[in-house]
Coordinates of C-alpha atoms in Angstrom, one line a residue:
X1 CA -84.4 0.2 28.3
X2 CA -84.7 0.3 24.5
X3 CA -86.6 3.4 23.6
X4 CA -89.4 2.9 21.0
X5 CA -90.6 5.8 18.9
X6 CA -93.1 5.5 16.1
X7 CA -92.2 6.6 12.6
X8 CA -94.8 9.4 12.6
X9 CA -93.6 10.6 16.0
X10 CA -89.9 10.6 14.8
X11 CA -90.8 12.7 11.7
X12 CA -92.9 15.1 13.7
X13 CA -90.2 15.6 16.4
X14 CA -87.5 16.3 13.8
X15 CA -89.7 18.7 11.9
X16 CA -90.5 20.6 15.1
X17 CA -86.9 20.7 16.1
X18 CA -85.9 21.9 12.7
X19 CA -88.3 24.8 12.9
X20 CA -87.2 25.7 16.4
X21 CA -83.5 25.7 15.6
X22 CA -84.0 27.6 12.4
X23 CA -85.8 30.4 14.4
X24 CA -83.0 30.4 17.0
X25 CA -80.5 32.6 15.2
X26 CA -77.0 32.5 16.8
X27 CA -76.3 35.4 19.1
X28 CA -73.1 36.7 20.6
X29 CA -74.5 36.4 24.1
X30 CA -75.6 32.8 23.8
X31 CA -75.0 30.9 27.0
X32 CA -74.4 27.2 27.7
X33 CA -73.6 25.4 30.9
X34 CA -71.1 23.3 29.0
X35 CA -67.9 25.1 28.3
X36 CA -66.1 22.2 26.6
X37 CA -66.6 18.7 25.1
X38 CA -64.3 15.8 25.7
X39 CA -64.9 12.9 23.4
X40 CA -63.9 9.3 23.5
X41 CA -64.5 7.1 20.4
X42 CA -63.7 5.5 17.1
X43 CA -64.1 6.6 13.5
X44 CA -67.7 7.6 14.1
X45 CA -66.5 10.6 16.1
X46 CA -62.8 11.0 15.1
X47 CA -62.2 14.5 13.9
X48 CA -58.6 13.9 12.7
X49 CA -56.8 12.1 15.5
X50 CA -55.9 8.9 13.6
X51 CA -54.6 10.7 10.6
X52 CA -52.6 13.1 12.8
X53 CA -50.7 10.0 14.0
X54 CA -50.8 8.1 10.6
X55 CA -51.2 10.7 7.8
X56 CA -52.9 9.2 4.8
X57 CA -56.2 10.9 4.4
X58 CA -57.5 11.8 0.9
X59 CA -60.5 13.0 -1.0
X60 CA -63.4 12.3 -1.5
X61 CA -63.5 12.3 2.3
X62 CA -64.4 15.8 3.5
X63 CA -65.8 16.8 0.1
X64 CA -69.2 18.1 1.3
X65 CA -68.5 20.6 4.0
X66 CA -64.8 21.1 4.4
X67 CA -64.0 20.7 0.7
X68 CA -60.9 18.8 1.7
X69 CA -60.0 15.7 3.9
X70 CA -59.9 16.5 7.6
X71 CA -59.5 13.1 9.1
X72 CA -63.2 12.5 9.4
X73 CA -64.5 9.2 8.0
X74 CA -67.3 10.8 6.1
X75 CA -68.0 13.4 3.4
X76 CA -68.4 16.2 5.9
X77 CA -69.2 16.5 9.6
X78 CA -69.7 13.9 12.2
X79 CA -72.4 13.9 15.0
X80 CA -69.9 15.4 17.4
X81 CA -69.4 18.4 15.1
X82 CA -73.1 19.2 15.0
X83 CA -73.4 18.8 18.7
X84 CA -70.5 21.3 19.3
X85 CA -72.1 23.7 16.9
X86 CA -75.5 23.5 18.6
X87 CA -73.9 24.1 22.0
X88 CA -72.1 27.2 20.7
X89 CA -68.7 25.6 20.8
X90 CA -66.0 25.3 18.1
X91 CA -65.3 21.9 16.5
X92 CA -63.5 19.7 19.0
X93 CA -59.8 19.5 18.1
X94 CA -58.1 16.1 18.0
X95 CA -55.8 15.5 21.0
X96 CA -53.1 14.0 18.7
X97 CA -53.0 17.0 16.4
X98 CA -50.0 19.1 17.5
X99 CA -50.3 22.0 15.0
X100 CA -53.2 24.4 15.0
X101 CA -55.2 22.9 17.8
X102 CA -57.1 24.9 20.3
X103 CA -58.0 22.9 23.4
X104 CA -59.7 25.7 25.4
X105 CA -63.1 24.1 24.7
X106 CA -62.2 20.5 25.0
X107 CA -60.3 17.7 23.2
X108 CA -61.2 14.7 21.1
X109 CA -59.4 11.5 22.0
X110 CA -61.2 9.4 19.4
X111 CA -59.3 7.7 16.6
X112 CA -60.4 5.6 13.6
X113 CA -60.5 1.8 14.3
X114 CA -60.4 2.3 18.1
X115 CA -61.8 -0.4 20.4
X116 CA -62.9 -0.4 24.0
X117 CA -60.9 -3.5 24.8
X118 CA -57.1 -3.5 24.5
X119 CA -56.2 -4.7 21.0
X120 CA -54.6 -8.1 20.8
X121 CA -53.0 -7.3 17.4
X122 CA -51.2 -4.6 15.5
X123 CA -52.5 -1.8 13.4
X124 CA -50.3 -3.0 10.6
X125 CA -51.6 -6.6 10.8
X126 CA -55.4 -6.1 11.2
X127 CA -55.9 -2.4 11.1
X128 CA -57.0 -2.0 14.7
X129 CA -56.0 1.4 16.2
X130 CA -53.5 1.3 19.2
X131 CA -55.6 4.0 20.8
X132 CA -58.1 1.9 22.7
X133 CA -60.4 3.4 25.4
X134 CA -57.9 2.8 28.1
X135 CA -55.3 4.7 26.2
X136 CA -57.7 7.5 25.5
X137 CA -58.5 7.7 29.2
X138 CA -54.8 8.0 30.0
X139 CA -54.5 10.8 27.5
X140 CA -57.4 12.5 29.3
X141 CA -55.6 12.2 32.6
X142 CA -52.4 13.5 31.2
X143 CA -54.3 16.4 29.6
X144 CA -55.7 17.4 33.0
X145 CA -52.2 17.2 34.6
X146 CA -50.7 19.5 31.9
X147 CA -53.6 21.9 32.2
X148 CA -53.1 22.2 35.9
X149 CA -49.3 22.6 35.5
X150 CA -49.6 25.3 32.8
X151 CA -52.2 27.3 34.7
X152 CA -49.9 27.4 37.7
X153 CA -47.0 28.4 35.6
X154 CA -45.5 31.9 35.9
X155 CA -45.1 32.1 32.1
X156 CA -47.0 35.0 30.6
X157 CA -47.6 33.2 27.3
X158 CA -50.1 30.4 27.8
X159 CA -50.9 27.7 25.3
X160 CA -54.4 27.3 24.0
X161 CA -55.7 25.2 26.9
X162 CA -58.7 25.6 29.2
X163 CA -58.9 26.8 32.8
X164 CA -58.4 24.2 35.5
X165 CA -62.1 24.4 36.5
X166 CA -63.3 23.4 33.0
X167 CA -63.5 19.7 33.8
X168 CA -66.6 20.1 35.9
X169 CA -68.3 22.3 33.3
X170 CA -67.8 19.9 30.4
X171 CA -69.8 17.3 28.5
X172 CA -68.1 13.9 28.1
X173 CA -69.3 12.0 25.1
X174 CA -68.7 8.3 24.2
X175 CA -69.2 6.8 20.8
X176 CA -67.2 3.6 20.8
X177 CA -67.7 -0.1 20.8
X178 CA -68.6 -0.8 17.2
X179 CA -65.2 -2.3 16.4
X180 CA -65.3 -4.5 19.4
X181 CA -68.6 -5.9 18.1
X182 CA -67.7 -6.2 14.4
X183 CA -64.0 -7.1 14.6
X184 CA -64.5 -10.8 15.1
X185 CA -67.9 -11.4 13.6
X186 CA -66.6 -13.2 10.5
X187 CA -64.4 -15.6 12.5
X188 CA -66.4 -16.0 15.7
X189 CA -70.0 -15.4 14.5
X190 CA -72.6 -13.6 16.6
X191 CA -72.5 -16.0 19.5
X192 CA -68.7 -15.8 19.8
X193 CA -68.5 -12.0 19.5
X194 CA -71.2 -11.6 22.2
X195 CA -68.9 -13.2 24.7
X196 CA -66.8 -10.1 24.7
X197 CA -69.6 -7.6 25.2
X198 CA -70.0 -7.7 29.0
X199 CA -66.3 -6.7 29.2
X200 CA -66.9 -3.8 26.7
X201 CA -69.8 -2.3 28.7
X202 CA -68.0 -2.8 31.9
X203 CA -65.0 -0.9 30.7
X204 CA -67.1 2.0 29.4
X205 CA -68.8 2.2 32.9
X206 CA -65.5 2.1 34.7
X207 CA -64.1 4.8 32.4
X208 CA -67.0 7.1 33.3
X209 CA -66.3 6.5 37.0
X210 CA -62.7 7.4 36.5
X211 CA -63.5 10.6 34.7
X212 CA -66.1 11.4 37.5
X213 CA -63.1 11.2 39.9
X214 CA -61.4 13.9 37.8
X215 CA -64.4 16.2 38.1
X216 CA -66.7 15.1 35.2
X217 CA -70.4 15.3 35.9
X218 CA -72.2 14.9 32.6
X219 CA -71.7 11.8 30.4
X220 CA -73.5 11.2 27.1
X221 CA -73.0 7.6 25.8
X222 CA -74.2 6.7 22.3
X223 CA -75.3 3.1 21.8
X224 CA -74.5 1.1 18.6
X225 CA -76.2 1.7 15.3
X226 CA -77.8 -1.3 13.5
X227 CA -74.8 -2.8 11.8
X228 CA -77.0 -5.3 10.0
X229 CA -78.1 -2.5 7.7
X230 CA -74.6 -1.2 6.7
X231 CA -73.6 -2.0 3.1
X232 CA -70.1 -3.3 4.1
X233 CA -71.5 -5.8 6.6
X234 CA -74.3 -6.9 4.2
X235 CA -71.5 -7.8 1.8
X236 CA -68.9 -9.1 4.2
X237 CA -70.8 -10.9 7.0
X238 CA -72.1 -14.5 6.4
X239 CA -75.9 -14.8 6.3
X240 CA -78.7 -16.5 4.5
X241 CA -81.4 -14.9 2.5
X242 CA -83.9 -15.8 5.2
X243 CA -81.9 -13.5 7.6
X244 CA -82.8 -10.4 5.5
X245 CA -85.8 -8.4 6.7
X246 CA -88.3 -6.5 4.5
X247 CA -86.0 -3.4 4.6
X248 CA -82.9 -5.3 3.4
X249 CA -81.2 -5.5 6.8
X250 CA -79.8 -8.6 8.5
X251 CA -82.1 -9.7 11.3
X252 CA -79.6 -11.8 13.4
X253 CA -76.9 -9.1 13.5
X254 CA -79.3 -6.3 14.3
X255 CA -80.8 -8.4 17.1
X256 CA -77.4 -8.9 18.6
X257 CA -76.8 -5.1 18.5
X258 CA -80.1 -4.6 20.4
X259 CA -78.9 -7.1 23.0
X260 CA -75.7 -5.1 23.4
X261 CA -77.5 -1.8 23.7
X262 CA -79.7 -3.3 26.4
X263 CA -76.6 -4.5 28.2
X264 CA -75.0 -1.1 27.9
X265 CA -78.0 0.8 29.2
X266 CA -78.2 -1.5 32.2
X267 CA -74.5 -0.9 33.0
X268 CA -75.1 2.8 32.8
X269 CA -78.1 2.5 35.1
X270 CA -76.0 0.8 37.7
X271 CA -73.3 3.5 37.2
X272 CA -75.9 6.2 37.9
X273 CA -76.5 4.7 41.3
X274 CA -72.8 4.7 42.2
X275 CA -72.3 8.3 41.1
X276 CA -75.7 9.7 41.9
X277 CA -74.8 13.4 41.6
X278 CA -73.8 12.9 37.9
X279 CA -75.8 12.7 34.7
X280 CA -75.1 9.5 32.9
X281 CA -77.2 9.5 29.8
X282 CA -77.8 6.7 27.3
X283 CA -78.4 8.1 23.8
X284 CA -80.4 5.8 21.6
X285 CA -79.0 6.7 18.2
X286 CA -79.8 3.1 17.2
X287 CA -83.5 3.9 16.8
X288 CA -82.8 7.0 14.7
X289 CA -80.3 5.2 12.4
X290 CA -82.6 2.2 12.0
X291 CA -85.4 4.5 10.9
X292 CA -83.1 6.2 8.4
X293 CA -82.1 2.8 6.9
X294 CA -85.6 1.6 6.8
X295 CA -87.3 4.8 5.6
X296 CA -84.8 7.0 3.9
X297 CA -87.4 8.8 1.8
X298 CA -89.1 10.0 5.0
X299 CA -86.0 12.1 5.6
X300 CA -85.6 13.3 2.0
X301 CA -83.1 10.6 1.1
X302 CA -83.2 7.9 -1.6
X303 CA -80.8 5.2 -0.5
X304 CA -80.6 3.3 2.8
X305 CA -78.4 0.3 2.4
X306 CA -76.4 1.5 -0.6
X307 CA -73.0 3.3 -0.1
X308 CA -72.4 6.7 -1.8
X309 CA -68.6 6.1 -2.1
X310 CA -67.6 2.7 -3.2
X311 CA -67.2 0.3 -6.1
X312 CA -69.4 -2.2 -7.8
X313 CA -72.7 -0.5 -8.0
X314 CA -75.6 -2.8 -7.5
X315 CA -77.7 -2.9 -4.3
X316 CA -74.7 -2.0 -2.0
X317 CA -72.0 -0.4 -4.1
X318 CA -69.4 -1.9 -1.8
X319 CA -66.3 -4.0 -2.6
X320 CA -63.8 -4.6 0.2
X321 CA -61.0 -4.9 -2.3
X322 CA -61.5 -1.3 -3.5
X323 CA -62.4 0.9 -0.6
X324 CA -63.8 4.5 -1.0
X325 CA -61.2 6.8 -2.6
X326 CA -58.8 4.0 -3.4
X327 CA -57.6 2.7 -6.7
X328 CA -56.5 -1.0 -7.0
X329 CA -55.4 -3.2 -9.7
X330 CA -57.6 -6.3 -9.8
X331 CA -57.2 -9.0 -12.5
X332 CA -55.1 -6.5 -14.5
X333 CA -57.7 -3.7 -14.3
X334 CA -57.4 -0.4 -12.5
X335 CA -60.5 0.0 -10.4
X336 CA -61.4 3.2 -8.5
X337 CA -64.0 3.5 -5.7
X338 CA -65.5 6.9 -6.4
X339 CA -68.0 9.0 -4.5
X340 CA -71.5 9.8 -5.7
X341 CA -72.4 13.4 -6.6
X342 CA -75.3 13.5 -4.2
X343 CA -74.3 12.2 -0.8
X344 CA -77.2 14.0 0.8
X345 CA -79.4 11.2 -0.8
X346 CA -77.5 8.5 1.1
X347 CA -77.6 7.2 4.6
X348 CA -74.3 5.4 4.2
X349 CA -71.1 7.2 3.0
X350 CA -68.6 4.4 2.4
X351 CA -70.5 1.3 3.5
X352 CA -69.3 1.6 7.2
X353 CA -69.9 5.2 8.2
X354 CA -72.9 7.6 7.8
X355 CA -73.0 10.6 5.5
X356 CA -73.0 14.1 6.9
X357 CA -76.7 14.3 6.0
X358 CA -77.4 11.3 8.1
X359 CA -75.2 12.6 10.9
X360 CA -77.1 15.8 10.9
X361 CA -80.5 14.1 11.3
X362 CA -79.1 12.0 14.2
X363 CA -77.8 15.2 15.8
X364 CA -81.2 16.9 15.6
X365 CA -82.8 13.9 17.2
X366 CA -80.2 14.0 20.0
X367 CA -80.7 17.7 20.6
X368 CA -84.5 17.1 20.7
X369 CA -83.8 14.9 23.8
X370 CA -86.4 12.3 22.7
X371 CA -83.9 9.5 22.7
X372 CA -82.3 9.8 26.2
X373 CA -82.6 7.5 29.1
X374 CA -83.0 8.9 31.7
X375 CA -84.7 12.1 30.3
X376 CA -82.3 15.0 29.9
X377 CA -82.7 18.4 28.2
X378 CA -80.0 20.4 26.6
X379 CA -82.4 23.2 26.1
X380 CA -82.6 23.8 29.9
X381 CA -78.8 24.2 30.1
X382 CA -77.9 25.9 26.8
X383 CA -79.2 28.4 24.2
X384 CA -79.2 25.8 21.4
X385 CA -77.8 27.2 18.2
X386 CA -79.0 26.4 14.7
X387 CA -76.9 23.9 12.9
X388 CA -76.6 24.4 9.1

């Protein structure tokens, strides 16, 4: 089911939620049924895993909130960060980060450029992460084994890991699949890329069932955002002018995303029947992001399909030869892709990922529970904290 919400309804819901959360000042006795978050994903929810394995992050990434690069593919926080804050939990530490991590409230297995399907190429050839969903699941299984071992150990000094019963009290989030969808679009086109999608949704469903066997009971699965509105894809993907809608987005690619999201929701519906005592929730962030791209001014922004950090200016401010934060010599000239001074006015950070401002709006919509199938309320399970 693809949830449809009118523009006026979306704005009203977000305003109401903003008022509620602003009034709900954080308290020391705030309670939440979820004691941890375990996340599986790609760069949309990576909080430092990829760069823990392959250190290379640099400013302007992280410029807004952290004032330094933290391995997040945006200027500040990702949706996962806001969700953790709202549930009264600390930011979720990357599983691959060996120094300074605290896993008592979960772990983040996501890495930049991850796919659901096993990669058929190397990171150093095409840039695809080796940490696919199957690898992330194996990491989760190993994490649970180590937690059980450490908690049965006689050692007085325990590492910063959770109690063994945490796995049934956790929220499991999935934000992955975009790279499976976009990775071969140029070479295969929409029709060719769609052939892989049944396998993608099948693997997401089977991963949920495996985590269920480990004790997981609440699963929140984000669908895909409208990639036909992203500046990078508007520049890189082949299309005709007739394929551009009145908002400047590519019709054919966005339709393919809707088809994928419908397929994903159907797979999740079937999964709910198989594990009927679990919550398996489809989060329709596609609708929220589409509205942001189409009506940025409705959310206090100025630019929908133009990147904040990039090179080239114009309608998209994106050039694949000079990616955000990089300097390249092109035709004898040194070119630098710089960040704008006002990322809060942009939906797109670097042409591929959302800004912190956009991520915050999406997080508010998720917490409002208006975009869930089936209906699910965080407010009934947690004292929702204000997110700044």
